[in-house]
Amino acid sequence: MKNKIYVTVLCLCACFSYGQDIFGKWKTIDDKTGEAKSVVKIYEENGKVFGKIVGIVNPNRKNAICEKCEGEDKNKPILGFVLIRDLEKSGNYYEGGTIFDPLRGRQFKCRLALDEDNKDLLQVRGYVAFFYATQYWQRVKE
């Protein structure tokens, strides 16, 4: 009987902790307008964390291209674009990589963290030197 209780508790803990990480799909929310823009899938590959645009909310922008990108990303579709690259876990944060804003054509240092009070909000912070801007993205529940 004790073994069944332990197994049940371990399963519940595993299920609870699964919902407590940054991986999955997030609806991006513009920090100035509060408008939903896209859906980004956060995933891990080779020990690093990445974020890829897997959906665009505005139907008129579904075929948008990255006109302000440089190099190999120039004029590629925004849908499918990897905008978060090379983050690593450091305590409660994922940092050490970059985030790219395809609308402005600018790259920033990046830090991601779950909101302390609401694990369905992802704090996305972009840095230039010691200046930063923060957005809160909403978890997409499937």
mmCIF file with all atom_site columns, C-alpha atoms in Angstrom:
data_model
loop_
_atom_site.group_PDB
_atom_site.id
_atom_site.type_symbol
_atom_site.label_atom_id
_atom_site.label_alt_id
_atom_site.label_comp_id
_atom_site.label_asym_id
_atom_site.label_entity_id
_atom_site.label_seq_id
_atom_site.pdbx_PDB_ins_code
_atom_site.Cartn_x
_atom_site.Cartn_y
_atom_site.Cartn_z
_atom_site.occupancy
_atom_site.B_iso_or_equiv
_atom_site.pdbx_formal_charge
_atom_site.auth_seq_id
_atom_site.auth_comp_id
_atom_site.auth_asym_id
_atom_site.auth_atom_id
_atom_site.pdbx_PDB_model_num
ATOM 1   C CA . MET A 1 1   ? 0.000  0.000  0.000   1.00 0.00 ? 1   MET A CA 1
ATOM 2   C CA . LYS A 1 2   ? 2.821  2.393  0.888   1.00 0.00 ? 2   LYS A CA 1
ATOM 3   C CA . ASN A 1 3   ? 4.435  1.788  -2.503  1.00 0.00 ? 3   ASN A CA 1
ATOM 4   C CA . LYS A 1 4   ? 1.218  2.759  -4.282  1.00 0.00 ? 4   LYS A CA 1
ATOM 5   C CA . ILE A 1 5   ? 1.066  6.006  -2.318  1.00 0.00 ? 5   ILE A CA 1
ATOM 6   C CA . TYR A 1 6   ? 4.700  6.822  -3.139  1.00 0.00 ? 6   TYR A CA 1
ATOM 7   C CA . VAL A 1 7   ? 4.156  6.099  -6.832  1.00 0.00 ? 7   VAL A CA 1
ATOM 8   C CA . THR A 1 8   ? 1.020  8.273  -6.862  1.00 0.00 ? 8   THR A CA 1
ATOM 9   C CA . VAL A 1 9   ? 2.833  11.163 -5.160  1.00 0.00 ? 9   VAL A CA 1
ATOM 10  C CA . LEU A 1 10  ? 5.770  10.896 -7.590  1.00 0.00 ? 10  LEU A CA 1
ATOM 11  C CA . CYS A 1 11  ? 3.416  10.916 -10.583 1.00 0.00 ? 11  CYS A CA 1
ATOM 12  C CA . LEU A 1 12  ? 1.577  13.956 -9.267  1.00 0.00 ? 12  LEU A CA 1
ATOM 13  C CA . CYS A 1 13  ? 4.868  15.773 -8.675  1.00 0.00 ? 13  CYS A CA 1
ATOM 14  C CA . ALA A 1 14  ? 6.022  14.936 -12.193 1.00 0.00 ? 14  ALA A CA 1
ATOM 15  C CA . CYS A 1 15  ? 2.767  16.232 -13.686 1.00 0.00 ? 15  CYS A CA 1
ATOM 16  C CA . PHE A 1 16  ? 2.923  19.386 -11.590 1.00 0.00 ? 16  PHE A CA 1
ATOM 17  C CA . SER A 1 17  ? 6.541  20.121 -12.473 1.00 0.00 ? 17  SER A CA 1
ATOM 18  C CA . TYR A 1 18  ? 5.863  19.591 -16.191 1.00 0.00 ? 18  TYR A CA 1
ATOM 19  C CA . GLY A 1 19  ? 3.602  22.652 -16.202 1.00 0.00 ? 19  GLY A CA 1
ATOM 20  C CA . GLN A 1 20  ? 6.238  24.650 -14.380 1.00 0.00 ? 20  GLN A CA 1
ATOM 21  C CA . ASP A 1 21  ? 8.817  24.994 -17.138 1.00 0.00 ? 21  ASP A CA 1
ATOM 22  C CA . ILE A 1 22  ? 9.187  27.406 -20.031 1.00 0.00 ? 22  ILE A CA 1
ATOM 23  C CA . PHE A 1 23  ? 8.916  24.791 -22.772 1.00 0.00 ? 23  PHE A CA 1
ATOM 24  C CA . GLY A 1 24  ? 5.863  24.766 -25.005 1.00 0.00 ? 24  GLY A CA 1
ATOM 25  C CA . LYS A 1 25  ? 3.872  27.366 -26.908 1.00 0.00 ? 25  LYS A CA 1
ATOM 26  C CA . TRP A 1 26  ? 3.472  30.993 -25.835 1.00 0.00 ? 26  TRP A CA 1
ATOM 27  C CA . LYS A 1 27  ? 1.319  33.771 -27.249 1.00 0.00 ? 27  LYS A CA 1
ATOM 28  C CA . THR A 1 28  ? 3.472  36.887 -27.636 1.00 0.00 ? 28  THR A CA 1
ATOM 29  C CA . ILE A 1 29  ? 1.906  40.049 -26.235 1.00 0.00 ? 29  ILE A CA 1
ATOM 30  C CA . ASP A 1 30  ? 3.121  43.488 -27.323 1.00 0.00 ? 30  ASP A CA 1
ATOM 31  C CA . ASP A 1 31  ? 4.248  45.358 -24.190 1.00 0.00 ? 31  ASP A CA 1
ATOM 32  C CA . LYS A 1 32  ? 2.959  48.717 -25.508 1.00 0.00 ? 32  LYS A CA 1
ATOM 33  C CA . THR A 1 33  ? -0.416 47.776 -27.014 1.00 0.00 ? 33  THR A CA 1
ATOM 34  C CA . GLY A 1 34  ? -1.282 44.566 -25.145 1.00 0.00 ? 34  GLY A CA 1
ATOM 35  C CA . GLU A 1 35  ? -2.067 43.021 -28.545 1.00 0.00 ? 35  GLU A CA 1
ATOM 36  C CA . ALA A 1 36  ? -1.325 39.355 -29.263 1.00 0.00 ? 36  ALA A CA 1
ATOM 37  C CA . LYS A 1 37  ? 1.081  39.077 -32.196 1.00 0.00 ? 37  LYS A CA 1
ATOM 38  C CA . SER A 1 38  ? 2.259  35.496 -32.650 1.00 0.00 ? 38  SER A CA 1
ATOM 39  C CA . VAL A 1 39  ? 2.748  32.080 -31.087 1.00 0.00 ? 39  VAL A CA 1
ATOM 40  C CA . VAL A 1 40  ? 6.307  31.048 -30.238 1.00 0.00 ? 40  VAL A CA 1
ATOM 41  C CA . LYS A 1 41  ? 7.347  27.499 -29.439 1.00 0.00 ? 41  LYS A CA 1
ATOM 42  C CA . ILE A 1 42  ? 10.108 27.363 -26.810 1.00 0.00 ? 42  ILE A CA 1
ATOM 43  C CA . TYR A 1 43  ? 12.181 24.181 -27.089 1.00 0.00 ? 43  TYR A CA 1
ATOM 44  C CA . GLU A 1 44  ? 15.525 22.696 -26.147 1.00 0.00 ? 44  GLU A CA 1
ATOM 45  C CA . GLU A 1 45  ? 18.079 21.482 -28.664 1.00 0.00 ? 45  GLU A CA 1
ATOM 46  C CA . ASN A 1 46  ? 21.597 20.255 -27.852 1.00 0.00 ? 46  ASN A CA 1
ATOM 47  C CA . GLY A 1 47  ? 21.373 21.675 -24.320 1.00 0.00 ? 47  GLY A CA 1
ATOM 48  C CA . LYS A 1 48  ? 20.375 25.180 -25.476 1.00 0.00 ? 48  LYS A CA 1
ATOM 49  C CA . VAL A 1 49  ? 16.967 26.863 -25.523 1.00 0.00 ? 49  VAL A CA 1
ATOM 50  C CA . PHE A 1 50  ? 15.419 28.286 -28.683 1.00 0.00 ? 50  PHE A CA 1
ATOM 51  C CA . GLY A 1 51  ? 12.149 29.930 -29.659 1.00 0.00 ? 51  GLY A CA 1
ATOM 52  C CA . LYS A 1 52  ? 10.522 29.628 -33.074 1.00 0.00 ? 52  LYS A CA 1
ATOM 53  C CA . ILE A 1 53  ? 7.485  31.492 -34.448 1.00 0.00 ? 53  ILE A CA 1
ATOM 54  C CA . VAL A 1 54  ? 4.882  28.786 -35.170 1.00 0.00 ? 54  VAL A CA 1
ATOM 55  C CA . GLY A 1 55  ? 1.807  30.988 -35.566 1.00 0.00 ? 55  GLY A CA 1
ATOM 56  C CA . ILE A 1 56  ? 0.868  34.552 -36.515 1.00 0.00 ? 56  ILE A CA 1
ATOM 57  C CA . VAL A 1 57  ? -2.313 36.013 -35.027 1.00 0.00 ? 57  VAL A CA 1
ATOM 58  C CA . ASN A 1 58  ? -3.097 38.677 -37.660 1.00 0.00 ? 58  ASN A CA 1
ATOM 59  C CA . PRO A 1 59  ? -4.287 36.839 -40.806 1.00 0.00 ? 59  PRO A CA 1
ATOM 60  C CA . ASN A 1 60  ? -2.969 39.712 -42.969 1.00 0.00 ? 60  ASN A CA 1
ATOM 61  C CA . ARG A 1 61  ? 0.587  39.052 -41.662 1.00 0.00 ? 61  ARG A CA 1
ATOM 62  C CA . LYS A 1 62  ? 0.673  35.249 -42.121 1.00 0.00 ? 62  LYS A CA 1
ATOM 63  C CA . ASN A 1 63  ? 2.913  35.559 -45.200 1.00 0.00 ? 63  ASN A CA 1
ATOM 64  C CA . ALA A 1 64  ? 5.097  38.384 -43.843 1.00 0.00 ? 64  ALA A CA 1
ATOM 65  C CA . ILE A 1 65  ? 8.808  38.205 -44.567 1.00 0.00 ? 65  ILE A CA 1
ATOM 66  C CA . CYS A 1 66  ? 11.726 39.487 -42.539 1.00 0.00 ? 66  CYS A CA 1
ATOM 67  C CA . GLU A 1 67  ? 12.664 42.518 -44.624 1.00 0.00 ? 67  GLU A CA 1
ATOM 68  C CA . LYS A 1 68  ? 14.862 44.004 -41.886 1.00 0.00 ? 68  LYS A CA 1
ATOM 69  C CA . CYS A 1 69  ? 16.806 40.812 -41.233 1.00 0.00 ? 69  CYS A CA 1
ATOM 70  C CA . GLU A 1 70  ? 20.374 40.558 -42.426 1.00 0.00 ? 70  GLU A CA 1
ATOM 71  C CA . GLY A 1 71  ? 22.391 37.733 -43.921 1.00 0.00 ? 71  GLY A CA 1
ATOM 72  C CA . GLU A 1 72  ? 20.744 34.382 -44.545 1.00 0.00 ? 72  GLU A CA 1
ATOM 73  C CA . ASP A 1 73  ? 17.511 35.425 -42.762 1.00 0.00 ? 73  ASP A CA 1
ATOM 74  C CA . LYS A 1 74  ? 16.847 38.402 -45.048 1.00 0.00 ? 74  LYS A CA 1
ATOM 75  C CA . ASN A 1 75  ? 13.489 38.085 -46.828 1.00 0.00 ? 75  ASN A CA 1
ATOM 76  C CA . LYS A 1 76  ? 12.706 34.725 -45.223 1.00 0.00 ? 76  LYS A CA 1
ATOM 77  C CA . PRO A 1 77  ? 9.189  34.117 -43.861 1.00 0.00 ? 77  PRO A CA 1
ATOM 78  C CA . ILE A 1 78  ? 8.532  35.265 -40.295 1.00 0.00 ? 78  ILE A CA 1
ATOM 79  C CA . LEU A 1 79  ? 6.448  32.130 -39.770 1.00 0.00 ? 79  LEU A CA 1
ATOM 80  C CA . GLY A 1 80  ? 9.053  29.530 -38.850 1.00 0.00 ? 80  GLY A CA 1
ATOM 81  C CA . PHE A 1 81  ? 11.652 32.147 -37.875 1.00 0.00 ? 81  PHE A CA 1
ATOM 82  C CA . VAL A 1 82  ? 13.877 31.230 -34.889 1.00 0.00 ? 82  VAL A CA 1
ATOM 83  C CA . LEU A 1 83  ? 13.933 34.446 -32.860 1.00 0.00 ? 83  LEU A CA 1
ATOM 84  C CA . ILE A 1 84  ? 15.320 33.119 -29.544 1.00 0.00 ? 84  ILE A CA 1
ATOM 85  C CA . ARG A 1 85  ? 18.705 31.434 -29.687 1.00 0.00 ? 85  ARG A CA 1
ATOM 86  C CA . ASP A 1 86  ? 21.246 29.755 -27.428 1.00 0.00 ? 86  ASP A CA 1
ATOM 87  C CA . LEU A 1 87  ? 19.808 30.386 -23.946 1.00 0.00 ? 87  LEU A CA 1
ATOM 88  C CA . GLU A 1 88  ? 20.997 28.267 -21.016 1.00 0.00 ? 88  GLU A CA 1
ATOM 89  C CA . LYS A 1 89  ? 19.419 27.673 -17.625 1.00 0.00 ? 89  LYS A CA 1
ATOM 90  C CA . SER A 1 90  ? 20.981 29.664 -14.805 1.00 0.00 ? 90  SER A CA 1
ATOM 91  C CA . GLY A 1 91  ? 19.025 29.369 -11.548 1.00 0.00 ? 91  GLY A CA 1
ATOM 92  C CA . ASN A 1 92  ? 15.447 30.514 -12.192 1.00 0.00 ? 92  ASN A CA 1
ATOM 93  C CA . TYR A 1 93  ? 16.386 32.148 -15.502 1.00 0.00 ? 93  TYR A CA 1
ATOM 94  C CA . TYR A 1 94  ? 17.297 31.140 -19.015 1.00 0.00 ? 94  TYR A CA 1
ATOM 95  C CA . GLU A 1 95  ? 19.902 33.555 -20.336 1.00 0.00 ? 95  GLU A CA 1
ATOM 96  C CA . GLY A 1 96  ? 23.171 33.952 -22.200 1.00 0.00 ? 96  GLY A CA 1
ATOM 97  C CA . GLY A 1 97  ? 21.581 33.984 -25.646 1.00 0.00 ? 97  GLY A CA 1
ATOM 98  C CA . THR A 1 98  ? 19.720 36.406 -27.874 1.00 0.00 ? 98  THR A CA 1
ATOM 99  C CA . ILE A 1 99  ? 16.275 37.411 -29.067 1.00 0.00 ? 99  ILE A CA 1
ATOM 100 C CA . PHE A 1 100 ? 15.679 39.022 -32.440 1.00 0.00 ? 100 PHE A CA 1
ATOM 101 C CA . ASP A 1 101 ? 12.864 41.457 -33.242 1.00 0.00 ? 101 ASP A CA 1
ATOM 102 C CA . PRO A 1 102 ? 12.051 40.797 -36.918 1.00 0.00 ? 102 PRO A CA 1
ATOM 103 C CA . LEU A 1 103 ? 9.867  43.921 -37.189 1.00 0.00 ? 103 LEU A CA 1
ATOM 104 C CA . ARG A 1 104 ? 12.679 46.257 -36.121 1.00 0.00 ? 104 ARG A CA 1
ATOM 105 C CA . GLY A 1 105 ? 15.574 44.161 -37.391 1.00 0.00 ? 105 GLY A CA 1
ATOM 106 C CA . ARG A 1 106 ? 17.330 44.301 -34.029 1.00 0.00 ? 106 ARG A CA 1
ATOM 107 C CA . GLN A 1 107 ? 18.954 41.661 -31.866 1.00 0.00 ? 107 GLN A CA 1
ATOM 108 C CA . PHE A 1 108 ? 19.112 41.867 -28.073 1.00 0.00 ? 108 PHE A CA 1
ATOM 109 C CA . LYS A 1 109 ? 20.560 39.849 -25.220 1.00 0.00 ? 109 LYS A CA 1
ATOM 110 C CA . CYS A 1 110 ? 17.722 37.818 -23.751 1.00 0.00 ? 110 CYS A CA 1
ATOM 111 C CA . ARG A 1 111 ? 16.497 36.452 -20.446 1.00 0.00 ? 111 ARG A CA 1
ATOM 112 C CA . LEU A 1 112 ? 13.430 34.260 -19.920 1.00 0.00 ? 112 LEU A CA 1
ATOM 113 C CA . ALA A 1 113 ? 11.743 33.339 -16.644 1.00 0.00 ? 113 ALA A CA 1
ATOM 114 C CA . LEU A 1 114 ? 8.360  32.148 -15.489 1.00 0.00 ? 114 LEU A CA 1
ATOM 115 C CA . ASP A 1 115 ? 6.398  34.748 -13.555 1.00 0.00 ? 115 ASP A CA 1
ATOM 116 C CA . GLU A 1 116 ? 6.657  33.959 -9.833  1.00 0.00 ? 116 GLU A CA 1
ATOM 117 C CA . ASP A 1 117 ? 2.917  34.338 -9.220  1.00 0.00 ? 117 ASP A CA 1
ATOM 118 C CA . ASN A 1 118 ? 1.544  32.911 -12.461 1.00 0.00 ? 118 ASN A CA 1
ATOM 119 C CA . LYS A 1 119 ? 3.408  30.040 -14.151 1.00 0.00 ? 119 LYS A CA 1
ATOM 120 C CA . ASP A 1 120 ? 1.304  30.627 -17.293 1.00 0.00 ? 120 ASP A CA 1
ATOM 121 C CA . LEU A 1 121 ? 3.121  33.943 -17.880 1.00 0.00 ? 121 LEU A CA 1
ATOM 122 C CA . LEU A 1 122 ? 6.609  34.030 -19.351 1.00 0.00 ? 122 LEU A CA 1
ATOM 123 C CA . GLN A 1 123 ? 8.747  37.074 -18.628 1.00 0.00 ? 123 GLN A CA 1
ATOM 124 C CA . VAL A 1 124 ? 10.708 37.875 -21.783 1.00 0.00 ? 124 VAL A CA 1
ATOM 125 C CA . ARG A 1 125 ? 13.372 40.509 -21.303 1.00 0.00 ? 125 ARG A CA 1
ATOM 126 C CA . GLY A 1 126 ? 15.570 41.985 -24.034 1.00 0.00 ? 126 GLY A CA 1
ATOM 127 C CA . TYR A 1 127 ? 18.712 43.935 -23.119 1.00 0.00 ? 127 TYR A CA 1
ATOM 128 C CA . VAL A 1 128 ? 20.993 46.500 -24.698 1.00 0.00 ? 128 VAL A CA 1
ATOM 129 C CA . ALA A 1 129 ? 23.773 47.282 -22.205 1.00 0.00 ? 129 ALA A CA 1
ATOM 130 C CA . PHE A 1 130 ? 21.868 47.957 -18.946 1.00 0.00 ? 130 PHE A CA 1
ATOM 131 C CA . PHE A 1 131 ? 18.657 49.129 -20.668 1.00 0.00 ? 131 PHE A CA 1
ATOM 132 C CA . TYR A 1 132 ? 15.911 46.566 -21.077 1.00 0.00 ? 132 TYR A CA 1
ATOM 133 C CA . ALA A 1 133 ? 12.324 46.040 -22.166 1.00 0.00 ? 133 ALA A CA 1
ATOM 134 C CA . THR A 1 134 ? 10.050 43.337 -20.797 1.00 0.00 ? 134 THR A CA 1
ATOM 135 C CA . GLN A 1 135 ? 7.074  41.531 -22.269 1.00 0.00 ? 135 GLN A CA 1
ATOM 136 C CA . TYR A 1 136 ? 4.855  38.924 -20.640 1.00 0.00 ? 136 TYR A CA 1
ATOM 137 C CA . TRP A 1 137 ? 3.791  36.116 -22.940 1.00 0.00 ? 137 TRP A CA 1
ATOM 138 C CA . GLN A 1 138 ? 0.818  33.859 -22.195 1.00 0.00 ? 138 GLN A CA 1
ATOM 139 C CA . ARG A 1 139 ? 1.065  30.069 -22.178 1.00 0.00 ? 139 ARG A CA 1
ATOM 140 C CA . VAL A 1 140 ? -0.983 28.413 -24.942 1.00 0.00 ? 140 VAL A CA 1
ATOM 141 C CA . LYS A 1 141 ? -2.874 25.523 -23.392 1.00 0.00 ? 141 LYS A CA 1
ATOM 142 C CA . GLU A 1 142 ? -3.470 22.675 -25.784 1.00 0.00 ? 142 GLU A CA 1
#
